[in-house]
Amino acid sequence: MNKRANVVIIGGGISGCAIAYNLAKKGVKDVIVIEKDYICSGSTGRCGAGVRMQWGTEMNCRLAKYSIEFFERANEELEYEYDIEFKQGGYLIVASTEKEETQFKKNLELQHSLGIPSKYLTPKEAKEIVKHMDESKIRCATFCPKDGHLNPFHATQAYANAAKRLGVEIMTYTTVTGIKVENGAVVGVETSKGFISTPMVVNAAGGYSKAIGDMAGVDIPLYPERHQILVTEPVAQMQGPMFMSFSLNIYCQQTPHGSFIMGRGDANEPKDFNINSSWSFLEEMAKTCCELLPPLRKLNIVRQWAGLYEITPDRQPIYCESSEVKGFFIACGFSGHGFMFAPVTGVVMSEIILGEPTSLPVEKLHKDRFLRGEEVYEPSVV
Amino acid sequence: MEVRSLRLDDYYSDNTIICRCEEITLGEIRELIRKGYRSVDEIKRISRAGMGPCQGRTCRQLIMQEIARFEGKSLSELKMPTFRPPTKPIKMEILLGGEKDE
Ligand SMILES: Cc1cc2nc3c(=O)[nH]c(=O)nc-3n(C[C@H](O)[C@H](O)[C@H](O)COP(=O)(O)OP(=O)(O)OC[C@H]3O[C@@H](n4cnc5c(N)ncnc54)[C@H](O)[C@@H]3O)c2cc1C
């Protein structure tokens, strides 16, 4: 097989599908998405799919607000035949240390200046929103009713189907094995199903983005880190918002289907591609969950799994065309929040690829920031 | 000795519930296969078949048979779905250690 394309996107997660849709919507022809397994087989299909406007930097607040407003109308705009299941039950973020409380108050001021409807809550007020929590464990909380979570399979499929209708070709079960660069510019992509000549390649390979960068001779400062998650049996609706704590290390949501999904990070994770599940995760997760949300101790856990975070030195994504190789575009390094930024990823990457000014403030997210020592720090990450 | 052959078609109609936990019918599974979802993992993610308390103990095999039939392949040629722990549902409080079971 010998093919040609205008743009080849590597990765069929939500980032790749969102970029493909936005390019096609702008009228770009011959866009091909290459995915080594199936749509959503990477981190996207393994994630909590939580989306929140409650961030601690102006940039992230703006980007997240844009994304959430898109998800609110995504079923219609993407003409999706099912439902992306956007449940806007809010995010209740609790503070358990003084430092956190101080930071949250600053965050609220920033969020309000940007029109984000978040608010401060005392432990008692927080308990009115999540009745089954033990409020003695917290100092205060913040709540934004616009935050929530989605079904990641449906959200990605919605983008993929819309892209296909606009003429994008999605090649599943096809692996990119090499990128051909001549005179400092991309000329094609080697795949398990043959060569595709193209002047533009987009690296949206999630946890594998560093390896894709290496294929083009572009160094991407990124490492994969396992994050685990579990799901319980479904029960009647009892928790509206996502419940989250940075310091106590938990996020916990009840899906529209009734099951609870919860996860946490582990600072001691080795930096590798291991995505097996561990018993110690179950124990630690259960302990934290039962302490903060005691009635959930009665729930049966039905399944656990793991996926990769792709972490950059400042835990912020990379959006740019590489300065080293012309036609090599990078959209990765989401460091645990790439699902919620996908609508932004799609829009800004299509603009960067077409050489247009970006409609959202992402200039600071160029990969070269790490060379210049201009990392972007965000206080509110899990 | 003559061996009888049991034809799936005679036993399963489009209305047959394939995944009892999530109440998904064979008709829904067939529709997804027609739309291009061709592995148990893909079908599970889009329809929830196999995500319930039994974790696909019944439906996994049936879905694989449907895919095999549609693609004219034998079961052994299909990609096996991922099996995930725990093997049986486990109550959160059992994991707390040192706590009494009621
Ligand atoms: C447990 C967990 C919970 C999370 N919770 C949240 C959350 O609540 N909110 C949030 O916003 N984010 C969350 N995230 C992060 C989020 O999942 C990711 O940031 C996001 O899904 C990244 O999407 P992506 O499309 O960039 O990458 P992926 O979904 O990983 O897609 C990349 C794709 O590239 C493919 N690929 C790789 N190499 C090749 C190759 N050589 N050839 C062809 N294809 C290739 C892979 O198969 C994969 O499908 C979570 C992550 C995990 C692991």
Coordinates of C-alpha atoms and ligand atoms in Angstrom, one line a residue:
Chain A
M1 CA 0.0 0.0 0.0
N2 CA 1.3 3.4 -0.9
K3 CA -0.8 6.3 0.3
R4 CA -0.6 10.0 0.5
A5 CA -2.2 12.4 3.0
N6 CA -2.1 16.1 3.8
V7 CA -2.0 15.4 7.6
V8 CA -1.3 12.1 9.4
I9 CA -2.4 12.1 13.1
I10 CA -0.8 9.4 15.3
G11 CA -3.1 8.3 18.1
G12 CA -6.8 7.5 18.2
G13 CA -7.4 8.8 21.7
I14 CA -9.6 11.9 22.3
S15 CA -6.7 14.2 21.4
G16 CA -6.2 12.7 17.9
C17 CA -9.9 12.4 17.2
A18 CA -10.5 16.0 18.3
I19 CA -7.7 17.3 16.1
A20 CA -8.9 15.3 13.1
Y21 CA -12.5 16.7 13.5
N22 CA -11.3 20.3 13.7
L23 CA -9.0 20.0 10.7
A24 CA -11.8 18.4 8.6
K25 CA -14.2 21.1 9.8
K26 CA -11.8 23.7 8.6
G27 CA -11.9 22.0 5.2
V28 CA -8.6 20.1 5.2
K29 CA -8.8 17.1 3.0
D30 CA -7.0 13.8 3.2
V31 CA -6.5 13.6 6.9
I32 CA -5.6 10.2 8.3
V33 CA -5.7 9.1 11.9
I34 CA -3.5 6.1 12.7
E35 CA -4.2 4.0 15.8
K36 CA -2.3 0.9 16.8
D37 CA -5.3 -0.7 18.5
Y38 CA -8.8 0.7 18.5
I39 CA -10.3 4.1 19.2
C40 CA -10.0 4.8 23.0
S41 CA -7.6 2.0 23.7
G42 CA -5.0 4.2 25.3
S43 CA -5.3 6.5 28.3
T44 CA -8.6 8.0 27.1
G45 CA -10.5 4.8 27.6
R46 CA -9.0 4.4 31.0
C47 CA -9.5 7.8 32.5
G48 CA -11.9 9.3 35.0
A49 CA -13.1 11.8 32.3
G50 CA -13.6 14.5 34.9
V51 CA -13.8 18.1 33.7
R52 CA -13.4 21.1 35.9
M53 CA -13.1 24.9 35.6
Q54 CA -11.5 25.1 39.1
W55 CA -7.9 25.7 38.3
G56 CA -5.2 27.8 39.8
T57 CA -3.8 29.7 36.7
E58 CA -5.6 32.0 34.4
M59 CA -4.6 30.0 31.4
N60 CA -5.9 26.7 32.7
C61 CA -9.2 28.4 33.9
R62 CA -9.8 29.8 30.4
L63 CA -8.9 26.6 28.6
A64 CA -11.1 24.5 30.9
K65 CA -14.0 26.9 30.6
Y66 CA -13.8 26.7 26.9
S67 CA -13.8 22.9 27.0
I68 CA -16.7 22.6 29.3
E69 CA -18.8 25.0 27.3
F70 CA -18.0 22.8 24.3
F71 CA -19.0 19.6 26.0
E72 CA -22.3 21.2 27.0
R73 CA -23.2 21.4 23.3
A74 CA -21.1 18.5 21.9
N75 CA -24.0 16.0 21.3
E76 CA -25.5 18.6 18.9
E77 CA -22.4 20.0 17.3
L78 CA -20.9 16.5 16.7
E79 CA -24.4 15.1 15.8
Y80 CA -23.7 12.1 17.9
E81 CA -26.2 9.2 17.7
Y82 CA -25.7 8.2 21.3
D83 CA -25.0 10.4 24.3
I84 CA -21.6 11.6 25.6
E85 CA -23.2 11.4 29.1
F86 CA -22.0 14.8 30.4
K87 CA -23.1 14.9 34.0
Q88 CA -22.6 18.4 35.4
G89 CA -22.9 17.6 39.1
G90 CA -20.1 19.9 39.9
Y91 CA -16.7 19.3 41.5
L92 CA -16.4 19.5 45.3
I93 CA -12.8 20.0 46.0
V94 CA -12.0 19.7 49.7
A95 CA -9.0 21.3 51.6
S96 CA -7.5 19.5 54.5
T97 CA -4.4 21.6 55.2
E98 CA -4.0 25.3 55.9
K99 CA -1.8 25.7 52.9
E100 CA -4.5 24.2 50.7
E101 CA -7.1 26.5 52.2
T102 CA -5.0 29.6 51.4
Q103 CA -4.4 28.4 47.9
F104 CA -8.1 27.7 47.3
K105 CA -9.0 31.2 48.4
K106 CA -6.6 32.6 45.8
N107 CA -7.9 30.2 43.2
L108 CA -11.5 31.4 43.9
E109 CA -10.5 35.0 43.4
L110 CA -8.9 34.2 40.1
Q111 CA -11.8 32.0 39.0
H112 CA -14.4 34.7 39.8
S113 CA -12.4 37.3 37.8
L114 CA -12.9 35.0 34.8
G115 CA -16.6 34.4 35.3
I116 CA -16.3 30.9 36.8
P117 CA -19.2 30.3 39.2
S118 CA -17.2 28.5 41.9
K119 CA -17.8 29.2 45.6
Y120 CA -16.3 28.7 49.1
L121 CA -18.0 26.3 51.4
T122 CA -17.6 25.5 55.1
P123 CA -17.4 21.8 56.0
K124 CA -21.1 22.0 57.0
E125 CA -22.1 23.5 53.7
A126 CA -20.0 20.9 51.9
K127 CA -21.8 18.1 53.6
E128 CA -25.1 19.5 52.3
I129 CA -23.8 18.8 48.8
V130 CA -22.2 15.4 49.5
K131 CA -24.3 14.0 52.4
H132 CA -22.3 10.9 53.0
M133 CA -19.0 12.7 53.7
D134 CA -17.2 12.9 57.0
E135 CA -16.9 16.7 57.3
S136 CA -14.7 16.5 60.4
K137 CA -11.8 15.5 58.0
I138 CA -11.8 18.8 56.1
R139 CA -11.1 22.5 56.7
C140 CA -13.2 23.9 53.9
A141 CA -14.2 23.2 50.3
T142 CA -14.8 24.8 47.0
F143 CA -17.6 23.9 44.6
C144 CA -18.3 24.8 40.9
P145 CA -21.7 23.5 39.6
K146 CA -20.5 23.6 36.0
D147 CA -17.8 21.0 36.5
G148 CA -18.6 17.3 36.0
H149 CA -17.6 14.2 34.1
L150 CA -18.4 12.4 30.9
N151 CA -18.3 8.9 29.3
P152 CA -14.9 8.9 27.7
F153 CA -15.7 6.2 25.1
H154 CA -18.7 8.1 23.9
A155 CA -17.0 11.5 23.9
T156 CA -14.2 10.2 21.8
Q157 CA -16.4 8.2 19.5
A158 CA -18.5 11.3 19.0
Y159 CA -15.4 13.2 17.7
A160 CA -14.3 10.1 15.6
N161 CA -17.7 9.7 14.0
A162 CA -18.0 13.4 13.2
A163 CA -14.5 13.4 11.7
K164 CA -15.3 10.4 9.5
R165 CA -18.5 12.0 8.2
L166 CA -16.3 14.9 7.1
G167 CA -14.0 12.6 5.2
V168 CA -11.3 11.7 7.7
E169 CA -9.9 8.2 7.4
I170 CA -9.3 6.4 10.6
M171 CA -6.9 3.4 10.3
T172 CA -7.2 1.2 13.4
Y173 CA -5.0 -1.8 14.2
T174 CA -2.2 0.0 12.4
T175 CA 1.1 0.9 14.1
V176 CA 3.4 3.8 13.2
T177 CA 6.9 2.4 13.1
G178 CA 8.9 5.3 11.7
I179 CA 8.8 8.9 10.5
K180 CA 10.7 9.9 7.5
V181 CA 12.4 13.3 7.6
E182 CA 14.3 14.8 4.7
N183 CA 16.2 18.1 4.9
G184 CA 14.7 18.9 8.2
A185 CA 11.1 18.4 7.1
V186 CA 8.6 15.5 7.5
V187 CA 8.0 13.6 4.2
G188 CA 6.1 10.5 5.4
V189 CA 5.2 7.9 7.9
E190 CA 6.1 4.3 8.0
T191 CA 3.3 2.0 9.3
S192 CA 2.6 -1.7 9.8
K193 CA 0.4 -1.4 6.7
G194 CA 2.8 0.5 4.5
F195 CA 4.2 3.9 3.8
I196 CA 2.1 7.1 3.8
S197 CA 3.7 10.2 2.3
T198 CA 2.7 13.4 4.0
P199 CA 4.2 16.8 4.8
M200 CA 2.6 17.0 8.2
V201 CA 2.5 14.6 11.1
V202 CA 0.7 15.2 14.5
N203 CA 2.1 13.4 17.5
A204 CA -1.0 12.6 19.7
A205 CA 0.3 9.3 20.9
G206 CA -0.4 9.9 24.6
G207 CA 2.0 7.9 26.8
Y208 CA 3.9 6.8 23.7
S209 CA 4.6 10.3 22.4
K210 CA 8.2 10.3 23.4
A211 CA 8.9 7.3 21.3
I212 CA 7.1 8.9 18.4
G213 CA 9.2 12.1 18.9
D214 CA 12.4 9.9 18.8
M215 CA 11.3 8.5 15.4
A216 CA 11.5 12.0 14.0
G217 CA 14.6 12.9 16.0
V218 CA 12.7 15.3 18.2
D219 CA 13.4 15.1 21.9
I220 CA 10.2 15.4 24.0
P221 CA 10.7 15.7 27.8
L222 CA 8.0 13.3 28.9
Y223 CA 7.7 10.2 31.0
P224 CA 4.8 7.8 31.4
E225 CA 3.4 7.1 34.9
R226 CA 0.9 4.5 35.9
H227 CA -2.4 5.7 37.5
Q228 CA -4.9 3.3 38.8
I229 CA -8.6 3.5 39.1
L230 CA -11.5 1.2 40.2
V231 CA -15.2 0.9 39.7
T232 CA -18.0 -0.4 42.0
E233 CA -21.3 -2.0 41.4
P234 CA -24.1 0.5 40.5
V235 CA -26.3 1.9 43.2
A236 CA -29.1 4.4 43.3
Q237 CA -28.0 8.0 42.6
M238 CA -26.6 9.5 45.9
Q239 CA -23.6 11.7 44.8
G240 CA -24.0 14.6 42.5
P241 CA -20.5 16.1 42.3
M242 CA -17.1 14.7 41.7
F243 CA -15.5 14.6 45.2
M244 CA -11.8 15.5 45.1
S245 CA -8.9 16.2 47.4
F246 CA -5.3 16.9 46.4
S247 CA -3.7 16.4 49.8
L248 CA -5.7 13.3 50.8
N249 CA -5.2 12.0 47.3
I250 CA -8.6 10.9 46.0
Y251 CA -11.1 11.6 43.3
C252 CA -14.5 9.9 43.4
Q253 CA -17.5 10.2 41.2
Q254 CA -20.8 8.4 40.7
T255 CA -21.6 7.8 37.0
P256 CA -25.1 8.3 35.5
H257 CA -25.2 4.5 35.4
G258 CA -24.9 4.4 39.2
S259 CA -21.4 2.9 39.7
F260 CA -18.7 4.8 41.6
I261 CA -15.4 5.4 39.9
M262 CA -12.4 6.5 42.0
G263 CA -8.7 6.9 41.7
R264 CA -5.6 8.4 43.2
G265 CA -2.0 9.0 42.4
D266 CA 1.1 7.4 43.8
A267 CA 4.2 9.5 44.0
N268 CA 6.4 6.4 44.2
E269 CA 5.4 5.0 40.8
P270 CA 8.3 3.9 38.7
K271 CA 8.5 5.8 35.4
D272 CA 7.6 3.1 32.9
F273 CA 4.8 1.6 30.7
N274 CA 3.5 -0.8 33.3
I275 CA -0.3 -0.7 33.3
N276 CA -1.0 -3.8 35.4
S277 CA -3.3 -3.4 38.5
S278 CA -2.0 -3.7 42.0
W279 CA -3.6 -5.0 45.2
S280 CA -2.0 -2.2 47.2
F281 CA -3.9 0.3 45.2
L282 CA -7.2 -1.4 46.2
E283 CA -6.3 -1.3 49.8
E284 CA -5.1 2.3 49.9
M285 CA -8.0 3.5 47.8
A286 CA -10.5 1.7 50.0
K287 CA -8.9 3.2 53.1
T288 CA -9.0 6.8 51.9
C289 CA -12.5 6.4 50.5
C290 CA -14.0 4.8 53.6
E291 CA -12.4 7.5 55.8
L292 CA -13.8 10.4 53.9
L293 CA -17.0 8.8 52.5
P294 CA -17.8 6.2 55.2
P295 CA -21.1 4.8 53.8
L296 CA -19.3 3.7 50.6
R297 CA -17.6 1.0 52.6
K298 CA -20.6 -1.2 51.8
L299 CA -20.0 -1.0 48.0
N300 CA -18.7 -3.9 46.0
I301 CA -15.7 -3.2 43.8
V302 CA -16.2 -5.0 40.5
R303 CA -13.2 -4.0 38.4
Q304 CA -9.9 -2.2 38.6
W305 CA -7.5 -1.1 35.9
A306 CA -4.7 1.3 35.2
G307 CA -3.6 3.7 32.5
L308 CA -0.7 6.1 31.8
Y309 CA -0.3 9.8 32.6
E310 CA 2.2 11.4 30.3
I311 CA 4.1 13.8 32.5
T312 CA 6.1 16.8 31.4
P313 CA 8.5 18.7 33.7
D314 CA 5.9 21.3 34.6
R315 CA 2.9 19.0 34.3
Q316 CA 1.4 21.1 31.5
P317 CA 0.7 19.9 27.9
I318 CA 2.8 20.7 24.9
Y319 CA 1.1 22.3 21.9
C320 CA 3.4 23.3 19.0
E321 CA 5.1 22.6 15.8
S322 CA 8.6 21.3 16.6
S323 CA 11.4 23.9 16.0
E324 CA 13.7 21.0 15.0
V325 CA 11.6 19.3 12.3
K326 CA 9.2 21.2 10.0
G327 CA 5.8 19.5 9.7
F328 CA 6.2 17.7 13.0
F329 CA 3.4 18.8 15.4
I330 CA 3.1 17.9 19.0
A331 CA 0.0 17.6 21.2
C332 CA 0.9 15.6 24.3
G333 CA 2.2 15.7 27.8
F334 CA -1.3 16.3 29.3
S335 CA 0.0 15.1 32.7
G336 CA -3.4 13.7 33.8
H337 CA -5.8 16.3 32.4
G338 CA -5.8 15.7 28.7
F339 CA -9.3 14.5 28.6
M340 CA -10.8 17.7 29.7
F341 CA -8.6 19.8 27.5
A342 CA -9.4 17.8 24.3
P343 CA -11.8 20.4 22.9
V344 CA -9.0 23.0 23.3
T345 CA -6.4 20.5 21.8
G346 CA -8.6 20.0 18.8
V347 CA -9.1 23.7 18.1
V348 CA -5.6 25.1 18.8
M349 CA -3.8 22.2 17.1
S350 CA -5.8 22.7 13.9
E351 CA -4.9 26.4 14.0
I352 CA -1.2 25.7 14.6
I353 CA -1.2 23.2 11.8
L354 CA -2.8 25.7 9.4
G355 CA -0.4 28.5 10.5
E356 CA -3.3 30.6 11.9
P357 CA -3.1 32.6 15.2
T358 CA -4.5 30.5 18.0
S359 CA -7.9 31.5 19.3
L360 CA -7.1 30.5 22.9
P361 CA -4.0 31.5 25.0
V362 CA -1.7 28.6 24.5
E363 CA 1.6 30.3 23.4
K364 CA 3.2 29.4 26.7
L365 CA 2.8 25.7 26.0
H366 CA 5.4 25.5 23.2
K367 CA 7.9 22.7 23.8
D368 CA 10.8 25.2 23.7
R369 CA 9.7 26.6 27.1
F370 CA 11.7 23.8 28.7
L371 CA 14.9 25.0 27.0
R372 CA 14.3 28.6 28.0
G373 CA 13.4 27.7 31.6
E374 CA 9.9 29.1 31.1
E375 CA 7.9 26.3 32.7
V376 CA 4.3 27.1 33.5
Y377 CA 3.4 26.0 37.1
E378 CA -0.1 25.1 38.1
P379 CA -0.9 24.7 41.8
S380 CA -4.0 22.6 41.4
V381 CA -3.0 19.3 39.9
V382 CA -3.6 15.6 40.9
Chain B
M1 CA -22.7 -42.2 15.6
E2 CA -24.3 -39.2 14.1
V3 CA -23.7 -36.0 15.8
R4 CA -26.4 -33.4 16.1
S5 CA -25.3 -29.9 15.4
L6 CA -26.8 -27.1 17.4
R7 CA -27.3 -23.9 15.4
L8 CA -27.0 -20.7 17.3
D9 CA -29.6 -19.0 15.2
D10 CA -32.3 -21.4 16.4
Y11 CA -31.7 -20.5 20.0
Y12 CA -30.8 -16.8 20.0
S13 CA -33.0 -14.2 18.5
D14 CA -32.3 -10.4 18.3
N15 CA -34.3 -10.1 21.5
T16 CA -32.2 -12.5 23.5
I17 CA -30.5 -10.9 26.5
I18 CA -26.8 -11.5 26.0
C19 CA -25.4 -9.5 29.0
R20 CA -27.8 -10.0 31.9
C21 CA -26.1 -7.6 34.2
E22 CA -26.5 -4.7 31.8
E23 CA -29.5 -6.0 29.9
I24 CA -28.1 -5.9 26.4
T25 CA -29.7 -7.9 23.7
L26 CA -28.1 -9.9 20.9
G27 CA -29.8 -7.5 18.5
E28 CA -27.8 -4.6 20.0
I29 CA -24.6 -6.5 19.8
R30 CA -25.2 -7.4 16.2
E31 CA -25.9 -3.8 15.4
L32 CA -22.6 -2.7 16.9
I33 CA -20.7 -5.4 15.0
R34 CA -22.3 -4.2 11.8
K35 CA -21.2 -0.6 12.7
G36 CA -17.6 -1.8 12.9
Y37 CA -16.9 -2.6 16.5
R38 CA -15.1 -5.9 16.1
S39 CA -13.6 -6.9 19.4
V40 CA -15.1 -7.7 22.8
D41 CA -13.1 -4.8 24.4
E42 CA -14.5 -2.3 21.9
I43 CA -18.1 -3.6 22.3
K44 CA -17.8 -3.5 26.0
R45 CA -16.6 0.1 26.1
I46 CA -19.4 1.4 23.9
S47 CA -22.3 -0.7 25.2
R48 CA -21.3 -1.7 28.8
A49 CA -21.8 -5.4 27.9
G50 CA -19.5 -7.3 30.3
M51 CA -19.0 -4.3 32.7
G52 CA -21.6 -5.5 35.3
P53 CA -21.1 -7.5 38.5
C54 CA -20.3 -10.8 36.7
Q55 CA -17.7 -9.1 34.6
G56 CA -18.6 -10.8 31.3
R57 CA -18.6 -14.3 32.5
T58 CA -21.6 -15.2 30.4
C59 CA -21.6 -12.6 27.6
R60 CA -17.9 -12.6 26.7
Q61 CA -18.1 -15.9 25.0
L62 CA -21.4 -15.2 23.3
I63 CA -20.1 -11.9 21.9
M64 CA -16.9 -13.6 20.6
Q65 CA -19.1 -16.1 18.8
E66 CA -21.1 -13.4 17.2
I67 CA -17.9 -11.6 16.0
A68 CA -16.4 -14.8 14.7
R69 CA -19.6 -15.6 12.8
F70 CA -19.8 -12.1 11.3
E71 CA -16.2 -12.1 10.2
G72 CA -16.2 -15.8 9.1
K73 CA -13.4 -16.6 11.5
S74 CA -12.8 -19.2 14.1
L75 CA -12.8 -18.2 17.8
S76 CA -9.1 -18.8 18.1
E77 CA -8.4 -16.2 15.5
L78 CA -10.0 -13.4 17.6
K79 CA -8.2 -11.1 20.0
M80 CA -9.0 -12.2 23.6
P81 CA -10.5 -9.5 25.8
T82 CA -8.6 -8.2 28.8
F83 CA -9.4 -9.9 32.1
R84 CA -9.3 -7.5 35.0
P85 CA -9.1 -8.0 38.7
P86 CA -10.7 -8.6 41.1
T87 CA -12.0 -11.9 39.9
K88 CA -15.1 -11.6 42.1
P89 CA -16.7 -8.4 43.5
I90 CA -15.1 -7.5 46.8
K91 CA -16.6 -5.2 49.4
M92 CA -14.7 -2.1 50.1
E93 CA -14.6 -2.6 53.8
I94 CA -13.1 -6.1 53.5
L95 CA -10.0 -4.3 52.2
L96 CA -9.6 -2.1 55.3
G97 CA -7.7 -4.8 57.2
G98 CA -7.9 -5.1 60.9
E99 CA -11.6 -4.3 60.8
K100 CA -14.3 -6.7 61.8
D101 CA -16.6 -8.2 59.2
E102 CA -20.2 -7.8 60.2
Ligands
LIG1 C1 -6.5 6.6 35.7 C2 -6.5 7.8 34.9 C3 -7.5 8.8 35.2 C4 -7.5 10.0 34.5 N1 -8.5 10.9 34.8 C5 -8.6 12.1 34.1 C6 -9.7 13.0 34.3 O1 -10.5 12.8 35.2 N2 -9.7 14.1 33.6 C7 -8.9 14.4 32.5 O2 -9.0 15.4 31.9 N3 -7.9 13.5 32.3 C8 -7.7 12.3 33.0 N4 -6.7 11.5 32.7 C9 -5.8 11.8 31.6 C10 -6.3 11.5 30.3 O3 -6.7 10.1 30.2 C11 -5.3 11.7 29.2 O4 -4.6 12.9 29.4 C12 -6.0 11.8 27.8 O5 -6.8 10.6 27.7 C13 -5.0 11.8 26.7 O6 -5.6 11.5 25.5 P1 -4.7 11.3 24.2 O7 -5.6 11.1 23.1 O8 -3.7 12.4 24.1 O9 -3.9 10.0 24.5 P2 -4.4 8.4 24.5 O10 -5.8 8.3 24.8 O11 -3.4 7.6 25.2 O12 -4.2 8.1 22.9 C14 -3.0 7.9 22.3 C15 -3.2 6.7 21.3 O13 -2.0 6.6 20.5 C16 -1.9 5.3 20.2 N5 -0.5 5.0 19.8 C17 0.6 5.1 20.6 N6 1.7 4.7 19.8 C18 1.3 4.5 18.6 C19 1.9 4.1 17.4 N7 3.2 3.9 17.3 N8 1.2 3.9 16.3 C20 -0.2 4.1 16.3 N9 -0.9 4.5 17.4 C21 -0.2 4.7 18.5 C22 -2.3 4.5 21.5 O14 -2.8 3.2 21.2 C23 -3.4 5.4 22.0 O15 -4.7 4.9 21.7 C24 -6.6 10.2 33.4 C25 -5.7 9.3 33.1 C26 -5.6 8.1 33.8 C27 -4.6 7.0 33.4

